[in-house]
Every structure is written in structure tokens, then in C-alpha cells.
Coordinates of C-alpha atoms and ligand atoms in Angstrom, one line a residue:
X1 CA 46.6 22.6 29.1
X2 CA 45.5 20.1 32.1
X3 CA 43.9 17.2 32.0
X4 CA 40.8 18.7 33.1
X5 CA 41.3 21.5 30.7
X6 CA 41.0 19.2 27.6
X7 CA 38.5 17.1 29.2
X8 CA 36.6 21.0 29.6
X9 CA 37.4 21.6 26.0
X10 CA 36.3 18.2 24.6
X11 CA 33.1 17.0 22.9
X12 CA 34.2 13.6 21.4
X13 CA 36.8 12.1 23.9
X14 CA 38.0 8.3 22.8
X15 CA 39.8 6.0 25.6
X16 CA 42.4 3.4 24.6
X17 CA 43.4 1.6 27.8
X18 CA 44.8 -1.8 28.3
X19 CA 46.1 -3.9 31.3
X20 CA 47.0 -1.0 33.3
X21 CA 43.7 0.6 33.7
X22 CA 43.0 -2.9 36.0
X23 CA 46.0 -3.0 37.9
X24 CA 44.2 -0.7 40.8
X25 CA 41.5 -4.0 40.4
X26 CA 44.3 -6.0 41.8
X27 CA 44.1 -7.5 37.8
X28 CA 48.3 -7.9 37.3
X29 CA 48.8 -6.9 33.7
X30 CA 51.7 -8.4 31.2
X31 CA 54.4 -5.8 31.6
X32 CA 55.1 -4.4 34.6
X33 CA 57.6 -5.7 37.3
X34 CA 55.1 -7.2 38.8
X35 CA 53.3 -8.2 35.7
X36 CA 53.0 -12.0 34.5
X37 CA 55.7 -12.3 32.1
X38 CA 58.4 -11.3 34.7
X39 CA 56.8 -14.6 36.8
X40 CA 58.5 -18.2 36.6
X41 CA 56.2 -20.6 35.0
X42 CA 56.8 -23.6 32.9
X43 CA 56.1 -21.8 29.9
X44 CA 56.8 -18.3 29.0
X45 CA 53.4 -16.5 29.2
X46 CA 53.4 -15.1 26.4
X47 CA 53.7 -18.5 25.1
X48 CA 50.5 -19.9 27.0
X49 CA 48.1 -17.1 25.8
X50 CA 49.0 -18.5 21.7
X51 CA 46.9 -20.4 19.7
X52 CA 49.3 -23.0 19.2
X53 CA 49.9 -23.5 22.9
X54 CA 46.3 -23.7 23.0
X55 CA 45.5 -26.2 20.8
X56 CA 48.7 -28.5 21.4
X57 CA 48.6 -27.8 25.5
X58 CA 44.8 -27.0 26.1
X59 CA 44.8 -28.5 29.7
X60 CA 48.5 -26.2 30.6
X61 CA 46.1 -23.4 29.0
X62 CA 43.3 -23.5 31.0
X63 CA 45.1 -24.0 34.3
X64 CA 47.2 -20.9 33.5
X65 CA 43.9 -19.3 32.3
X66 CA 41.6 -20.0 35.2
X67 CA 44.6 -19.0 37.9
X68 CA 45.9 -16.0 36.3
X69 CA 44.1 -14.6 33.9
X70 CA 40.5 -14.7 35.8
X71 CA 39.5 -12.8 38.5
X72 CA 36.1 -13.0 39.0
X73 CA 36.0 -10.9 42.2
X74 CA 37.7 -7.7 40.6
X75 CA 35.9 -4.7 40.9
X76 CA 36.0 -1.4 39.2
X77 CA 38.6 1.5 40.0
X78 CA 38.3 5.0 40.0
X79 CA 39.1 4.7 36.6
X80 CA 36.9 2.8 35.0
X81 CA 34.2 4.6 37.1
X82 CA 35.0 8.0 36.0
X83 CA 35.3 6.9 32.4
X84 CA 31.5 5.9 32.3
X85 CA 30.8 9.1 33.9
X86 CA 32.2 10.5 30.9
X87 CA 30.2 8.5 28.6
X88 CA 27.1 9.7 30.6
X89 CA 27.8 13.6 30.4
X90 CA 27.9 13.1 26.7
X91 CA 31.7 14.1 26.8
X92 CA 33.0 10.7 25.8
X93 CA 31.9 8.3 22.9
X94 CA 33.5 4.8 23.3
X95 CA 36.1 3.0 25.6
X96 CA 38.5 0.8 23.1
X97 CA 40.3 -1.4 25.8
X98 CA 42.6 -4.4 25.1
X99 CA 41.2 -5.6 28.3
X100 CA 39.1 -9.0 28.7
X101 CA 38.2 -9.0 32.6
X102 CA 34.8 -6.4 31.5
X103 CA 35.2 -4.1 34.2
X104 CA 34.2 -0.9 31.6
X105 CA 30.9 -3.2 31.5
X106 CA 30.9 -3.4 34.8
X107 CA 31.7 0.3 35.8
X108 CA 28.7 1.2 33.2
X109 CA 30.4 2.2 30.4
X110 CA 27.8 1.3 27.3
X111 CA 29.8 1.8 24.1
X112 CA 32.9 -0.4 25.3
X113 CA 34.9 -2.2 22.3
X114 CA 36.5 -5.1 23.7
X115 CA 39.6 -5.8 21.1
X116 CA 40.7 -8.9 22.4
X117 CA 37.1 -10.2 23.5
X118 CA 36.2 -11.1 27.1
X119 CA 36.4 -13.8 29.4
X120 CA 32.1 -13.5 30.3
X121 CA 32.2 -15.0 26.7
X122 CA 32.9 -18.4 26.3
X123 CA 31.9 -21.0 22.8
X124 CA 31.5 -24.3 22.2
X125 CA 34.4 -25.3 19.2
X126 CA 31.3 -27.9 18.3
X127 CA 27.9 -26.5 18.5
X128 CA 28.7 -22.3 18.7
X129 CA 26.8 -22.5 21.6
X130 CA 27.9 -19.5 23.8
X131 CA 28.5 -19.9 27.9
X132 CA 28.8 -17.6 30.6
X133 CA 32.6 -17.4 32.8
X134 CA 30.7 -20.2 35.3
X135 CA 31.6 -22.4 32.3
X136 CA 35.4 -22.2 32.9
X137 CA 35.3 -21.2 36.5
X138 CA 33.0 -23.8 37.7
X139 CA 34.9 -26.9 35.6
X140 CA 38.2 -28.6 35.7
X141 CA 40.6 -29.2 33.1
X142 CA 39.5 -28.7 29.5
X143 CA 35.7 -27.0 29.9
X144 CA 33.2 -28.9 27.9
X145 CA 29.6 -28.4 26.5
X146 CA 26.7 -30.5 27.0
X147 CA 27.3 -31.3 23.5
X148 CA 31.2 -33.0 24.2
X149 CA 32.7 -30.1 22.7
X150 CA 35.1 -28.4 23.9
X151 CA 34.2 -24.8 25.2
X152 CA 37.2 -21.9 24.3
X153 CA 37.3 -18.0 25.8
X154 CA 36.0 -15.9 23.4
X155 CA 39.5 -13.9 23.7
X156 CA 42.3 -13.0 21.3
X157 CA 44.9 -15.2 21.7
X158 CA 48.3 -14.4 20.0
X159 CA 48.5 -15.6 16.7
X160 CA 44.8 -15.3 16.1
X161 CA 42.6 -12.4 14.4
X162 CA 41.0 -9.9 15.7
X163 CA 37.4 -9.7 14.5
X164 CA 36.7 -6.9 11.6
X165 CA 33.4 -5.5 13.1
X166 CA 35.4 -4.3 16.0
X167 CA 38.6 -3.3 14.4
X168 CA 36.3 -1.1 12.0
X169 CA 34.6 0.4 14.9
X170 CA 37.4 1.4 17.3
X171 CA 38.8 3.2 13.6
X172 CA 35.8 5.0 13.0
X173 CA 35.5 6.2 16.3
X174 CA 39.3 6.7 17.0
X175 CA 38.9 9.2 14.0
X176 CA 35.9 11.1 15.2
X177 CA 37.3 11.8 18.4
X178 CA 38.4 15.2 19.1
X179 CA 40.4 13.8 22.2
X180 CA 42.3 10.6 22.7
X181 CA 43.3 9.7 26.0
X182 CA 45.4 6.4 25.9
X183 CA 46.2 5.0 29.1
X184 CA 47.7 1.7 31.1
X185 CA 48.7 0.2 27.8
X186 CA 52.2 -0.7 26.8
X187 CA 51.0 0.2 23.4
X188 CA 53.1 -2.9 22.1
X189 CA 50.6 -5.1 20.9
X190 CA 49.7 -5.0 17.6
X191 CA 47.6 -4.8 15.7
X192 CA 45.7 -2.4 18.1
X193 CA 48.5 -0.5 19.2
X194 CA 48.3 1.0 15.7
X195 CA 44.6 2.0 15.6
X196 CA 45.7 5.1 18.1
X197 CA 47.3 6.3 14.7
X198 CA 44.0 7.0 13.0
X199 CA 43.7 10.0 15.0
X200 CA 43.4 13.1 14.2
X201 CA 41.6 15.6 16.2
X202 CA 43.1 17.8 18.6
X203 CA 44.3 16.6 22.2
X204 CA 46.2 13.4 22.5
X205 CA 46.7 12.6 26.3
X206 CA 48.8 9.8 27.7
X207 CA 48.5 8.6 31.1
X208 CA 50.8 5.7 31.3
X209 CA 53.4 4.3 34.6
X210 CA 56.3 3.9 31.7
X211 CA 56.9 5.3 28.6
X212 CA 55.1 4.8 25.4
X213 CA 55.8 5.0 21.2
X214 CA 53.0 7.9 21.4
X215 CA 54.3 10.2 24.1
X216 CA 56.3 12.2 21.7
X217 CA 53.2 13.1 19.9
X218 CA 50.9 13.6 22.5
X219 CA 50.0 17.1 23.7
X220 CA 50.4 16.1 27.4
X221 CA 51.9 13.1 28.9
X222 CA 51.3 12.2 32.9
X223 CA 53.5 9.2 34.0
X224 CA 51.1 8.2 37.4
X225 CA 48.9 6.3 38.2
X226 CA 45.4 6.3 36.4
X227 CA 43.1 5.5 39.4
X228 CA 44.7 8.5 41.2
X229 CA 44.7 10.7 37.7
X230 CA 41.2 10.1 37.1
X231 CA 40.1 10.6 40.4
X232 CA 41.2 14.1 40.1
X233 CA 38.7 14.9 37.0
X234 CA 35.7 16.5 37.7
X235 CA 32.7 16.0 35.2
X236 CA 30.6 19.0 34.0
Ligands
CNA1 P1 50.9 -4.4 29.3 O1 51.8 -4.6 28.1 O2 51.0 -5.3 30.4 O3 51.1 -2.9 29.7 C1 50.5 -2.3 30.8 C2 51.0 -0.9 30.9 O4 50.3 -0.2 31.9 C3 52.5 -0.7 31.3 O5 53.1 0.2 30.4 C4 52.5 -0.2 32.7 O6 53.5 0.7 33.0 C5 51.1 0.5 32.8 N1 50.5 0.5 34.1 C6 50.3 -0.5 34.9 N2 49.6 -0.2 36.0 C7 49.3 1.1 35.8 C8 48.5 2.1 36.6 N3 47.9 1.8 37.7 N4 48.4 3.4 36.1 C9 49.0 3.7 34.9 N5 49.7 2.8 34.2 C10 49.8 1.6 34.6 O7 49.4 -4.4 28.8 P2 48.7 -4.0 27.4 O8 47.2 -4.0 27.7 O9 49.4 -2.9 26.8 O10 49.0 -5.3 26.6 C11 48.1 -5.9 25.8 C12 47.6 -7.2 26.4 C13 47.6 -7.4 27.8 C14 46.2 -7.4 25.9 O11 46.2 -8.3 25.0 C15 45.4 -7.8 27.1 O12 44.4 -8.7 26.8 C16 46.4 -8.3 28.1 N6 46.0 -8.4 29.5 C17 44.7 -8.0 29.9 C18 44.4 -8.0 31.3 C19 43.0 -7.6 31.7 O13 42.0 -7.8 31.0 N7 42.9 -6.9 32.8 C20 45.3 -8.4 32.2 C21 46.6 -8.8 31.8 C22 46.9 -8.8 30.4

């Protein structure tokens, strides 16, 4: 079957994306040759985005932070566009995304489960209080709150939890779907690399640059690129 085949033949449809569904945003993700961890910086990376970088480097953090991982300016690609158009035709029931730039949001996807939270959410590490992405974009060095405290992204770093509300959502709904499209995702970070395993209904799509751990068990695999793939689905 197509692509547009299963999306035809599909009630329930499920998207797991990650890093690559922003790429076309001009968002670089982790991975790729152009990605961030093939760039030179002080510190590997994926050694910034850790908790313990975090709490024993906080100023390195942010700076990294605010100059790569923000991009306040990104728009939505025909990916995340057609995805909420899917949503609206009743043909799709939630976006899981490992994302935290909330351009699903942005698109007008509702039912969006952010796994590794999002950089529009911000906290005070004092008073809870939460702030918007002006808190981080329009300060320098460490963000702080009226309060003193200091204010940290409301994102997953490594080392740290995920939170159980979403991890029991993108289950349940990862096992309702009759079709799983997993796209842009390396499908390497884990835990939520290994929620795509709950599924059971009946078309598993990838649509992935490189290869993936779940290409050999998906019904079709389509190594392009996912603005260009989506562009070419037509809703009912
Ligand atoms: P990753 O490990 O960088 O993998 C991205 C994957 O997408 C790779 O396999 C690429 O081949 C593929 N890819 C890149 N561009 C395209 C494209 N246009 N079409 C199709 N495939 C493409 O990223 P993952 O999301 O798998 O790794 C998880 C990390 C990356 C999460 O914790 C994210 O928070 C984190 N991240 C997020 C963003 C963002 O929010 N936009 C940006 C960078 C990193």
C-alpha cells in the first residue's frame, strides 16, 4: 500500500516525530551531518543538554540553550501543517513528538504530547511560578524570577524523568491507533523511543532520512524527506 493508501484506510492514525520533522523549520536536530553533535563546541552537546551540566555549568547551559536550541522565528513546515489537517478530518488522534520548539502547537495540532516538554514553558526553581520563552530570550546569563530564583526550561534534560501523565498518554494512545506513522526521529532516545512498541494495530509507516530500529517491522518505509512526503497526502 501507499502512504495515501493507509492514510485512506485509517481511522485512528498516531504520529511519533522528533527533530527531524523541524529540520524543513531551519530547527537543526541532534543527528544528522549537519545536526548539533557533529558541531565543535566546548562541551559535547549531549553533555550540555544533562542535568548535571546544568546544575554545575548553568551560565555554559543557557548560552548553548538560548543560541542553539531556540528559535523563536521558526515556522511550521508542510509537515507539521498537514499533520493538524489530519487531526481536523478526524483521521488522526494525537501527535507524540520528542520536539520542544511547539511548532505542532503552532501548525494547530490540539492533541500534541510534548515528551520532552517545551521551550514556551519556563519555572521558577523557587516559587513554581511558570514564564513565557520572553523569560529566557529577553535575559542574559542565568534567567531569574522576580522572586531571585532562578527560572529553568520546562524540558527534559538527559538524566531527568519524563513526567508520568504524558508517558501514560502517548501509551494509551500509541495502543489505540490503528496507524503509526513515526517520522524524523533517530528513534535512539529512550525511554520514548520504546513507547512506538506498544503498538499494535495495523499499518506502521516510517518516514525517516536514515535508517531506524523499527524499519524492519514497519509495513512501508520511505527514506525522504517529510515536508516533501507530506506534501504529497491529500486529506478526505
Ligand atoms: P535526532 O536523533 O537528531 O534524529 C533526527 C532524525 O531525523 C535523523 O534520523 C535524521 O535522519 C532525520 N531527519 C532529519 N531531517 C529530516 C527530514 N527533513 N525528513 C526526514 N527525516 C529527517 O532527533 P530525535 O528527535 O530522534 O532525538 C531526540 C532528541 C532531539 C529529543 O530529545 C529532542 O528534544 C531533541 N531535539 C529537538 C529539537 C526540536 O525541538 N526541534 C531540535 C534538536 C534536538
Amino acid at each position: 500500500m501507499t502512504l495515501q493508501e493507509i492514510v485512506n484506510d485509517s481511522a485512528r492514525i498516531v504520529f511519533f516525530g522528533g527533530a527531524g520533522v523541524s529540520t524543513e523549520s531551519g530547527i537543526p536536530d541532534f543527528r544528522s551531518a549537519d545536526g548539533l553533535y557533529s558541531q565543535k563546541y566546548k562541551y559535547p552537546p549531549e553533555q550540555i543538554v544533562s542535568h548535571t551540566f546544568y546544575e554545575r555549568n548553568t551560565e555554559e547551559f543557557f548560552a548553548f540553550y538560548r543560541d542553539r536550541m531556540i528559535f523563536p522565528n521558526a515556522k511550521p513546515n508542510t509537515a507539521h501543517i498537514k499533520l493538524a489537517e489530519l487531526e481536523r478530518s478526524g483521521k488522526l488522534s494525537a501527535v507524540i513528538t520528542q520536539n520542544i520548539d511547539g511548532l505542532h502547537q503552532a501548525a494547530g495540532s490540539r492533541n500534541v504530547i510534548e515528551l520532552h516538554g517545551s521551550v514556551h514553558r519556563n519555572y521558577c526553581e523557587k516559587c513554581g511560578k511558570f514564564h513565557g520563552l520572553d523569560a529566557v530570550t529577553g535575559s542574559t546569563g542565568i534567567p531569574r524570577c522576580e522572586c531571585g530564583g532562578r527560572i529553568k526550561p520546562d524540558v527534559v534534560l538527559y538524566e531527568e524523568s519524563l513526567n508520568g501523565d504524558d508517558i501514560n498518554r502517548a501509551v494509551n494512545e500509541i495502543s489505540a491507533a490503528d496507524t503509526l506513522i513515526i517520522g524524523g526521529t533517530s528513534l535512539v532516545v529512550y525511554p520514548a523511543a520504546g513507547f512506538v512498541n506498544y503498538f499494535t494495530g495495523k499499518h506502521l509507516v516510517v518516514i525517516n532520512k536514515s535508517e531506524t530500529n523499527a524499519d524492519r517491522n514497519a509495513e512501508l518505509v520511505i527514506n525522504d524527506s517529510i515536508g516533501k512526503v507530506f506534501s504529497e497526502i491529500h486529506t478526505e
